[in-house]
PDB file of C-alpha atoms in Angstrom:
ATOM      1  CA  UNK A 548     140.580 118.327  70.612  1.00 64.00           C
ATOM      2  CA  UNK A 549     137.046 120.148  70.487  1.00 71.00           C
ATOM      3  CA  UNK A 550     136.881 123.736  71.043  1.00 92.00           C
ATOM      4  CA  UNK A 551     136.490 127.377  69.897  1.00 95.00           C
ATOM      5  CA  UNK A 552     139.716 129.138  68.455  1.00 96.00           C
ATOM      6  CA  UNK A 553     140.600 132.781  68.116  1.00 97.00           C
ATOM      7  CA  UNK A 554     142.923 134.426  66.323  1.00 96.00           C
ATOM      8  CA  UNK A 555     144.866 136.533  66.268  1.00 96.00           C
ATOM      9  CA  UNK A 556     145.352 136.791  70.051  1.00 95.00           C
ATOM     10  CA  UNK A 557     146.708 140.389  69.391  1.00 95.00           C
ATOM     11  CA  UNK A 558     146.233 142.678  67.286  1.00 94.00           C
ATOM     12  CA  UNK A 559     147.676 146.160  66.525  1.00 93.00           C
ATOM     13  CA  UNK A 560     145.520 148.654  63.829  1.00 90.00           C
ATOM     14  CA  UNK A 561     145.685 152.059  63.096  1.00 90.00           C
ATOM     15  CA  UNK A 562     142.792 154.322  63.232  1.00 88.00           C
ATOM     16  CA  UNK A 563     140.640 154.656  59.731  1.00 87.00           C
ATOM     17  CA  UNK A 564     141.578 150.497  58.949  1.00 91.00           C
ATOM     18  CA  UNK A 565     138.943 147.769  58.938  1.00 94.00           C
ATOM     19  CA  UNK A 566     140.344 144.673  60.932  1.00 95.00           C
ATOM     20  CA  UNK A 567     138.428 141.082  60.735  1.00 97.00           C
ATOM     21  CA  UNK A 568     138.706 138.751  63.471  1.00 97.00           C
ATOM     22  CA  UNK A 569     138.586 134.841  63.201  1.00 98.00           C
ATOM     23  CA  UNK A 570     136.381 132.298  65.064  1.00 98.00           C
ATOM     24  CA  UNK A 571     136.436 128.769  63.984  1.00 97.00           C
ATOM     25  CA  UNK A 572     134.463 125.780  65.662  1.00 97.00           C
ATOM     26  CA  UNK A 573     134.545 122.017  65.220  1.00 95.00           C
ATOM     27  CA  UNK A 574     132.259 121.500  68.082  1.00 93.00           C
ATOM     28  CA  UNK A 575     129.818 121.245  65.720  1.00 92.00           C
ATOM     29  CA  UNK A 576     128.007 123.899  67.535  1.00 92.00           C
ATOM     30  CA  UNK A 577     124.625 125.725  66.516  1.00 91.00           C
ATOM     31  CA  UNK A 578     124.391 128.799  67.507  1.00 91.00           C
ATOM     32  CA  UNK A 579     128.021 131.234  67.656  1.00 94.00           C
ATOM     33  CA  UNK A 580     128.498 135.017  69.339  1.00 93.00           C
ATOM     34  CA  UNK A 581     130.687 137.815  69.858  1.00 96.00           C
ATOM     35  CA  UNK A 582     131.399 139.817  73.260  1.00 94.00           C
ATOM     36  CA  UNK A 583     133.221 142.634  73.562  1.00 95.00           C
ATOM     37  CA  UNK A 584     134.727 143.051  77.105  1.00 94.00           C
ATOM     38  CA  UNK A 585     136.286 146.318  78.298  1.00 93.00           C
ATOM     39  CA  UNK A 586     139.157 146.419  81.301  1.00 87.00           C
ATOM     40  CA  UNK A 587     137.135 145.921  84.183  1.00 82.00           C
ATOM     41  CA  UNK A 588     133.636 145.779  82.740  1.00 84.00           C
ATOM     42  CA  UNK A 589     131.830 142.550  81.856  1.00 85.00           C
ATOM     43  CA  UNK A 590     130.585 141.814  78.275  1.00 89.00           C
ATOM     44  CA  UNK A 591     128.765 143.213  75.763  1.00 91.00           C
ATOM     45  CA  UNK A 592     126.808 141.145  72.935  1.00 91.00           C
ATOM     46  CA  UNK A 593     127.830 142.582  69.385  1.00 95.00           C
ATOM     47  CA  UNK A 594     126.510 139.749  67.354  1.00 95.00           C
ATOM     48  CA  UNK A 595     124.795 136.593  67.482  1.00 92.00           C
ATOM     49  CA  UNK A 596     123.789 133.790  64.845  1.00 93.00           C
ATOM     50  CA  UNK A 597     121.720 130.824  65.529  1.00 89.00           C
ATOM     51  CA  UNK A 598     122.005 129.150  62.313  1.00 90.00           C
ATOM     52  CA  UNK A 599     124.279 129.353  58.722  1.00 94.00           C
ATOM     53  CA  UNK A 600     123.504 132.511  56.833  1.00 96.00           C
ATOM     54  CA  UNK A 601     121.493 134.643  59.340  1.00 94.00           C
ATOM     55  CA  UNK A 602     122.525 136.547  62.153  1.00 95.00           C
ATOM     56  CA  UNK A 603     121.184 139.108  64.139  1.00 93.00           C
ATOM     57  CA  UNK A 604     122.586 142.313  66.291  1.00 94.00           C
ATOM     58  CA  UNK A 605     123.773 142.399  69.581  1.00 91.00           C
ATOM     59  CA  UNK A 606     123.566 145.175  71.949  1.00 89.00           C
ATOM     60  CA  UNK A 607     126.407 146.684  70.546  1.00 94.00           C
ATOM     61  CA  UNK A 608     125.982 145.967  66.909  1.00 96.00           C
ATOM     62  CA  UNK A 609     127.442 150.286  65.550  1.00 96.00           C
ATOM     63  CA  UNK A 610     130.774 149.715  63.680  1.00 96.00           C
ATOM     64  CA  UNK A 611     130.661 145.592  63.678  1.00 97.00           C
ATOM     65  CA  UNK A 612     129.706 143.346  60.655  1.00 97.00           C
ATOM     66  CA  UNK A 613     129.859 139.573  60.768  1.00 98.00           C
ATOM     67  CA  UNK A 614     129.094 137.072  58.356  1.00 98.00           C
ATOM     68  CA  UNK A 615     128.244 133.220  58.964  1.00 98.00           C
ATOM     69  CA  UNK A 616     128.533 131.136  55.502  1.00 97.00           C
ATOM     70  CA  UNK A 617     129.687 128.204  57.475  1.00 97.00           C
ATOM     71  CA  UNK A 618     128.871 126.293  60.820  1.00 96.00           C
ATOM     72  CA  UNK A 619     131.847 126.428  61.969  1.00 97.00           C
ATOM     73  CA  UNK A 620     133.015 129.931  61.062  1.00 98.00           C
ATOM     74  CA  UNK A 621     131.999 133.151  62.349  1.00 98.00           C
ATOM     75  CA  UNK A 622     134.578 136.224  61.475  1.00 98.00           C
ATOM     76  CA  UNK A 623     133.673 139.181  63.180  1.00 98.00           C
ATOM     77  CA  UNK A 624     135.189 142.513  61.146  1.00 97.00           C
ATOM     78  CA  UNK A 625     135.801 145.884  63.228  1.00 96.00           C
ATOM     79  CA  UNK A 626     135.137 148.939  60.933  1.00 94.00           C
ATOM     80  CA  UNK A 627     136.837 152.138  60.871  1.00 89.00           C
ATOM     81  CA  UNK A 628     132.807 153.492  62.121  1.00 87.00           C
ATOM     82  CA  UNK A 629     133.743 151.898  65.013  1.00 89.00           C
ATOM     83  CA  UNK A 630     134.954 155.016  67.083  1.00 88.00           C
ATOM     84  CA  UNK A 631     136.713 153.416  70.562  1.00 91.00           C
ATOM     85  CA  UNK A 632     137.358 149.710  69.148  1.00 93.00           C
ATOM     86  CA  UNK A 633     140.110 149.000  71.311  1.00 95.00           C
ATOM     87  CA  UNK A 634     138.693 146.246  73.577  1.00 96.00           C
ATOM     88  CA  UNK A 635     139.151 142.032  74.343  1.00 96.00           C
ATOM     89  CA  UNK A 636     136.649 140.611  71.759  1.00 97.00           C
ATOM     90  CA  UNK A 637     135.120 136.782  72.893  1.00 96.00           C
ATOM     91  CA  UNK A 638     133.868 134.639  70.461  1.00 97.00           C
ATOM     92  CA  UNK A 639     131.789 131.816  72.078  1.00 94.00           C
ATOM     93  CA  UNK A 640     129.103 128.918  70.415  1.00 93.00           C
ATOM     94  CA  UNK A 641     126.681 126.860  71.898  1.00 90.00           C
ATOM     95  CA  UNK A 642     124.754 123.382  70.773  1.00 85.00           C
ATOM     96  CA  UNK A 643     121.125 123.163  70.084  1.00 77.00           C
ATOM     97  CA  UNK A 644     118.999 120.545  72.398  1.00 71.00           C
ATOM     98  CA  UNK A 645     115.705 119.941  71.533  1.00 70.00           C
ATOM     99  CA  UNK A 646     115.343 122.913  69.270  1.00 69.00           C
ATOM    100  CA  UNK A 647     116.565 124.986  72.201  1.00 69.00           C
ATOM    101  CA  UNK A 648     119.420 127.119  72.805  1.00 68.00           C
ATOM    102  CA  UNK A 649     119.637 127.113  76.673  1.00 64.00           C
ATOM    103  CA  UNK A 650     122.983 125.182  77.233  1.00 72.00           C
ATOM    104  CA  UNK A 651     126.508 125.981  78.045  1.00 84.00           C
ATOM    105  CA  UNK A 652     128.174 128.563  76.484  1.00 88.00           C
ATOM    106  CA  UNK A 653     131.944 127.543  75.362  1.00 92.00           C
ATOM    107  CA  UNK A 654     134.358 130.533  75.059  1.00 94.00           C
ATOM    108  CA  UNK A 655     137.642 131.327  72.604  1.00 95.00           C
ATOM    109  CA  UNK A 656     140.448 132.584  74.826  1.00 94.00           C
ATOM    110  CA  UNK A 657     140.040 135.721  73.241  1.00 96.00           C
ATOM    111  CA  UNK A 658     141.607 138.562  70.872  1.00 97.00           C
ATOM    112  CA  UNK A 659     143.248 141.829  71.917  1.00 96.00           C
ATOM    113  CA  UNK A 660     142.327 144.619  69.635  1.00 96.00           C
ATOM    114  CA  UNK A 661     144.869 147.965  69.935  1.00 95.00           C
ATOM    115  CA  UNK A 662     144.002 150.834  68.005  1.00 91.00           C
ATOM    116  CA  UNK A 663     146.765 153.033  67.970  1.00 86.00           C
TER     117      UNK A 663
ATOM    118  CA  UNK B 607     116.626 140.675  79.931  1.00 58.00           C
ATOM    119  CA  UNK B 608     115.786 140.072  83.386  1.00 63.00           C
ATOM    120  CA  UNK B 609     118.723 141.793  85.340  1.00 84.00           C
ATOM    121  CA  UNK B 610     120.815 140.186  88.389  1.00 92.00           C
ATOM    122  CA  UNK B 611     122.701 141.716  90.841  1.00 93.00           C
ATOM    123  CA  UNK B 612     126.440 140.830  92.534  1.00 95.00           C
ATOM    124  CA  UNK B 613     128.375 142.172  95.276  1.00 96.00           C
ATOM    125  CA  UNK B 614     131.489 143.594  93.456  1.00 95.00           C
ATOM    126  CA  UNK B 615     134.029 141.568  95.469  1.00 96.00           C
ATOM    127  CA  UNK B 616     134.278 139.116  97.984  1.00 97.00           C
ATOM    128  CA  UNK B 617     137.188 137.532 100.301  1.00 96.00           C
ATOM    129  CA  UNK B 618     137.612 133.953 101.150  1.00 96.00           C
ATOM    130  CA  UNK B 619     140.531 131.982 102.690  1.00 96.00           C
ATOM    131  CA  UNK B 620     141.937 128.627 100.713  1.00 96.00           C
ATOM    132  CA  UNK B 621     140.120 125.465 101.722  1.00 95.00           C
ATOM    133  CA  UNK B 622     137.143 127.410 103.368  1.00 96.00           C
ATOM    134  CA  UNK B 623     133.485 127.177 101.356  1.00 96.00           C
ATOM    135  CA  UNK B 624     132.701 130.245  99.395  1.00 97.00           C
ATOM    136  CA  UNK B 625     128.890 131.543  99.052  1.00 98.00           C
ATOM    137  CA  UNK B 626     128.556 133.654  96.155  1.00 97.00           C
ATOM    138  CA  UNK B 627     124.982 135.259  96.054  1.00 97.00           C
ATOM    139  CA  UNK B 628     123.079 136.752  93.415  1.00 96.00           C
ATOM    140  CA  UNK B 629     119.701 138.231  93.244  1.00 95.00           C
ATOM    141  CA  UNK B 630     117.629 138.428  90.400  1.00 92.00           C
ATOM    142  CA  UNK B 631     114.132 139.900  91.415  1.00 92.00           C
ATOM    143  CA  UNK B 632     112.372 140.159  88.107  1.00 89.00           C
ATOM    144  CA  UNK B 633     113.263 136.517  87.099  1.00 90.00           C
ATOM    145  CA  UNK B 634     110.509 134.944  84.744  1.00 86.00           C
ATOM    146  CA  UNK B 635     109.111 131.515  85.030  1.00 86.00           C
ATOM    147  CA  UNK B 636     111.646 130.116  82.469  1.00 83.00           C
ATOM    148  CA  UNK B 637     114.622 131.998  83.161  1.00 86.00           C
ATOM    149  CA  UNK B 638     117.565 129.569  83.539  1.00 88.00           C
ATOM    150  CA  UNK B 639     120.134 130.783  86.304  1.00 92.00           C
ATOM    151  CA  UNK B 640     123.783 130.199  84.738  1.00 92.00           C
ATOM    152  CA  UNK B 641     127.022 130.939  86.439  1.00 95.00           C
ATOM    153  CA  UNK B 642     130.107 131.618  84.611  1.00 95.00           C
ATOM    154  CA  UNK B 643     133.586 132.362  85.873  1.00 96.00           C
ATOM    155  CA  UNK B 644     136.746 134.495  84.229  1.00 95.00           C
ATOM    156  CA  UNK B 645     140.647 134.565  85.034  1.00 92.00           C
ATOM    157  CA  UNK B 646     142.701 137.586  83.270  1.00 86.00           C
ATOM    158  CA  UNK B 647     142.862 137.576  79.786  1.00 86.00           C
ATOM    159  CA  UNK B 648     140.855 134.365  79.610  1.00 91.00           C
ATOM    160  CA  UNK B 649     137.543 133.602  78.023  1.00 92.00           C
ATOM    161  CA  UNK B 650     134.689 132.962  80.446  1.00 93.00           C
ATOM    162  CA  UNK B 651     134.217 129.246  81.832  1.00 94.00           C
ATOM    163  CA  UNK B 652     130.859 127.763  82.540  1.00 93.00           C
ATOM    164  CA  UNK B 653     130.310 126.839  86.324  1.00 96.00           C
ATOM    165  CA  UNK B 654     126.573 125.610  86.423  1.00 94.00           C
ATOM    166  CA  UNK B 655     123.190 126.103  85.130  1.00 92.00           C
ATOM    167  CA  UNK B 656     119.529 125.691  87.184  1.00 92.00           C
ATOM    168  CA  UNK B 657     116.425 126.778  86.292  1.00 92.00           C
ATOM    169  CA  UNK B 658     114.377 125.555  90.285  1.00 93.00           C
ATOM    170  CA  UNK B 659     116.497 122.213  91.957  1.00 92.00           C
ATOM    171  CA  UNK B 660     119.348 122.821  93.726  1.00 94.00           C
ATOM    172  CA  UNK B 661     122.393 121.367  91.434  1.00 94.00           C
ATOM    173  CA  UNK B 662     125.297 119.804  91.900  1.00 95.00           C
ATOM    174  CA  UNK B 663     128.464 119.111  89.850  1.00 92.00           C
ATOM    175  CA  UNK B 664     132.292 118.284  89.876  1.00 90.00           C
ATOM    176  CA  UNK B 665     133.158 122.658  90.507  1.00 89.00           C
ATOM    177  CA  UNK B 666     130.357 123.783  92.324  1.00 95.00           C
ATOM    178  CA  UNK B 667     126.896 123.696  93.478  1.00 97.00           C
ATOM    179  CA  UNK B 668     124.177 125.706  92.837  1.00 98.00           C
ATOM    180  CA  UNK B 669     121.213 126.907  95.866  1.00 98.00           C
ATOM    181  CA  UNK B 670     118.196 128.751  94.282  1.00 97.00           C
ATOM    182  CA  UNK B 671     115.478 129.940  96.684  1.00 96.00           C
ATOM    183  CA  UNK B 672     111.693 128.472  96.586  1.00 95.00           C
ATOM    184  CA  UNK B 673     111.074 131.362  95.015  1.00 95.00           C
ATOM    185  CA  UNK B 674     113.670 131.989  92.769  1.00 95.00           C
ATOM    186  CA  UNK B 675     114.609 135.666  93.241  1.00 95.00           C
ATOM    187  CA  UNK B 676     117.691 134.694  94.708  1.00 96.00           C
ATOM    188  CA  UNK B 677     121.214 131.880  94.301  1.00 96.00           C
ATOM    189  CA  UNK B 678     123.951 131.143  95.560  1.00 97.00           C
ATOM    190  CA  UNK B 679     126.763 129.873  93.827  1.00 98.00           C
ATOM    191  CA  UNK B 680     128.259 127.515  96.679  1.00 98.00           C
ATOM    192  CA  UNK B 681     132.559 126.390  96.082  1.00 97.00           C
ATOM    193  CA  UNK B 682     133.245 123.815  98.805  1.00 94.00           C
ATOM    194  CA  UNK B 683     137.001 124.392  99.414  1.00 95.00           C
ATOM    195  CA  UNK B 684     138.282 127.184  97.849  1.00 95.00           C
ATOM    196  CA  UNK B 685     141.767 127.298  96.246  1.00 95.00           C
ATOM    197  CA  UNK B 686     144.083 129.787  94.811  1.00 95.00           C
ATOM    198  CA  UNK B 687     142.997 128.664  91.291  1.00 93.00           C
ATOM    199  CA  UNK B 688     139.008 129.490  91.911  1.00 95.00           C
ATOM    200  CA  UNK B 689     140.256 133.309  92.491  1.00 96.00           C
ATOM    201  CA  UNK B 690     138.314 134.928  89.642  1.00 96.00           C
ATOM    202  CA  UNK B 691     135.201 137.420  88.239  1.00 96.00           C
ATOM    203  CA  UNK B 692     132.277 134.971  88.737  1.00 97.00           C
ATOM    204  CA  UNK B 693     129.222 136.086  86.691  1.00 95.00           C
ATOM    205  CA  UNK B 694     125.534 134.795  87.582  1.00 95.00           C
ATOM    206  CA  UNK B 695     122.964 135.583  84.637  1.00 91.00           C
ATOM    207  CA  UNK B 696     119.595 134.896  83.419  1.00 88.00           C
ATOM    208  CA  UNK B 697     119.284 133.004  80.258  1.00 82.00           C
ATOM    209  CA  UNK B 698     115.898 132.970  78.750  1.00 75.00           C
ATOM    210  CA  UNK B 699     114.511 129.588  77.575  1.00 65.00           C
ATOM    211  CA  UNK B 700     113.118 130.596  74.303  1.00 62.00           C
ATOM    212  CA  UNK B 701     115.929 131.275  72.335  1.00 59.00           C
ATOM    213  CA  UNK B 702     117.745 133.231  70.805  1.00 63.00           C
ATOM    214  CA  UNK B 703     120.793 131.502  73.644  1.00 63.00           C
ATOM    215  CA  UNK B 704     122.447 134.697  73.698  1.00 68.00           C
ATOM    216  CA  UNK B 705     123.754 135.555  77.529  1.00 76.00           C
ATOM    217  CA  UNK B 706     123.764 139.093  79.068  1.00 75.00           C
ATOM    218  CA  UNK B 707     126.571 139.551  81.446  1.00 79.00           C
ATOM    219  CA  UNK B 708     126.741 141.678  84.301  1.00 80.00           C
ATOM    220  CA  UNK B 709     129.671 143.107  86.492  1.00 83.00           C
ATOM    221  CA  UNK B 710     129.816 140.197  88.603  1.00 93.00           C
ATOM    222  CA  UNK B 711     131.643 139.364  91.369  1.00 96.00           C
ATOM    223  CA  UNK B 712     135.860 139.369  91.834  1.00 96.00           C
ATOM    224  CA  UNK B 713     136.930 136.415  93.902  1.00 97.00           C
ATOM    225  CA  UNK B 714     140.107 136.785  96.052  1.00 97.00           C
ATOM    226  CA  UNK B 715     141.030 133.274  97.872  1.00 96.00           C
ATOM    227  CA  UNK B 716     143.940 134.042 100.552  1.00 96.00           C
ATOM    228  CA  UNK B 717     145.957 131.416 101.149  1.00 93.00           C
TER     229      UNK B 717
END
């Protein structure tokens, strides 16, 4: 089946490590993000790419780096200069249509990043 | 980003229609108007999309005003499952297709 996939679904680090987060999609989709979402708050763009190898920040870009060498991959890394990185991080894509990027957005089920 | 606004909750009894509204005041001419929901731990689900017609599909239907500053995200009978943060946002059309989320709205369906 088509879709987005996260992993891992949890994840435990200790302060000072860098942690990298996988998104891989064989929906053939364009364009791929990242949200961050804190408990009760709704999300925050960190990253977004609209095509391989170029990508552009988010609202929230401080302490993130991504890279996008494939379509269908788009890891995410959380960096120790990343001072409260305990959050649920969202990876989602979407398709191009007519040169346009005003679809659907299709969502990961998400991973769960615990610094301790 | 054009900005919406949600009431933070809203009640609703199982098998009753639900009217979610949203405003969105500062709405350009080629703002789309997308609707999103999200259970607990879950990634967000799409709901609908409408940039000036009323629309229609198998979860929901969308009501936009003549003059666009407004929506309402219309359920027809709500169930237990449809109890969830529902999230109305403006998408510009030129684009980058990046979404800003808001607070939205929490959905409790009583049965």
């Amino acid at each position: 089946d088509g879709g987005i996939t996260q992993s891992p679904k949890y994840l435990f680090r200790k302060e000072g490590q860098n942690v990298t987060l996988s998104c891989e999609q064989n929906l053939n989709h364009d364009a791929m993000y990242w949200y961050r979402q804190d408990p009760g708050q709704g999300l925050r763009l960190i990253y977004y790419s609209q095509i391989v190898n170029d990508f552009q920040k988010g609202d929230i870009a401080e302490g993130y780096s991504v890279s996008r060498e494939k379509k269908e991959s788009f890891p995410l890394t959380v960096t120790s200069a990343q001072k409260n990185p305990t959050a649920f991080y969202l990876c989602a894509s979407s398709i191009k249509v007519g040169g346009r990027l005003d679809g659907e957005l299709f969502f990961g089920e998400g991973s769960r990043l615990t610094v301790l | 980003d054009a900005k919406t606004t949600q009431p933070n909750s809203m009640e609703s009894n199982e098998e009753e229609p639900v009217h979610l509204p949203c405003n969105h005041s500062t709405i350009s001419g080629t703002d789309y108007i997308h609707w999103y929901r999200q259970l607990p731990s879950q990634g967000p689900e799409y709901v609908i999309h409408g940039l000036t017609s009323n629309v229609n599909n198998r979860m929901a239907s969308l009501a936009i005003a003549e003059d666009r500053k407004s929506s309402t995200l219309i359920l027809h009978r709500a169930t237990l499952r449809d109890a969830a943060v529902y999230y109305c946002i403006l998408r510009a059309a030129s684009n980058t297709g990046k979404l800003i989320f808001g607070q939205g709205t929490t959905l409790q369906v009583k049965p």
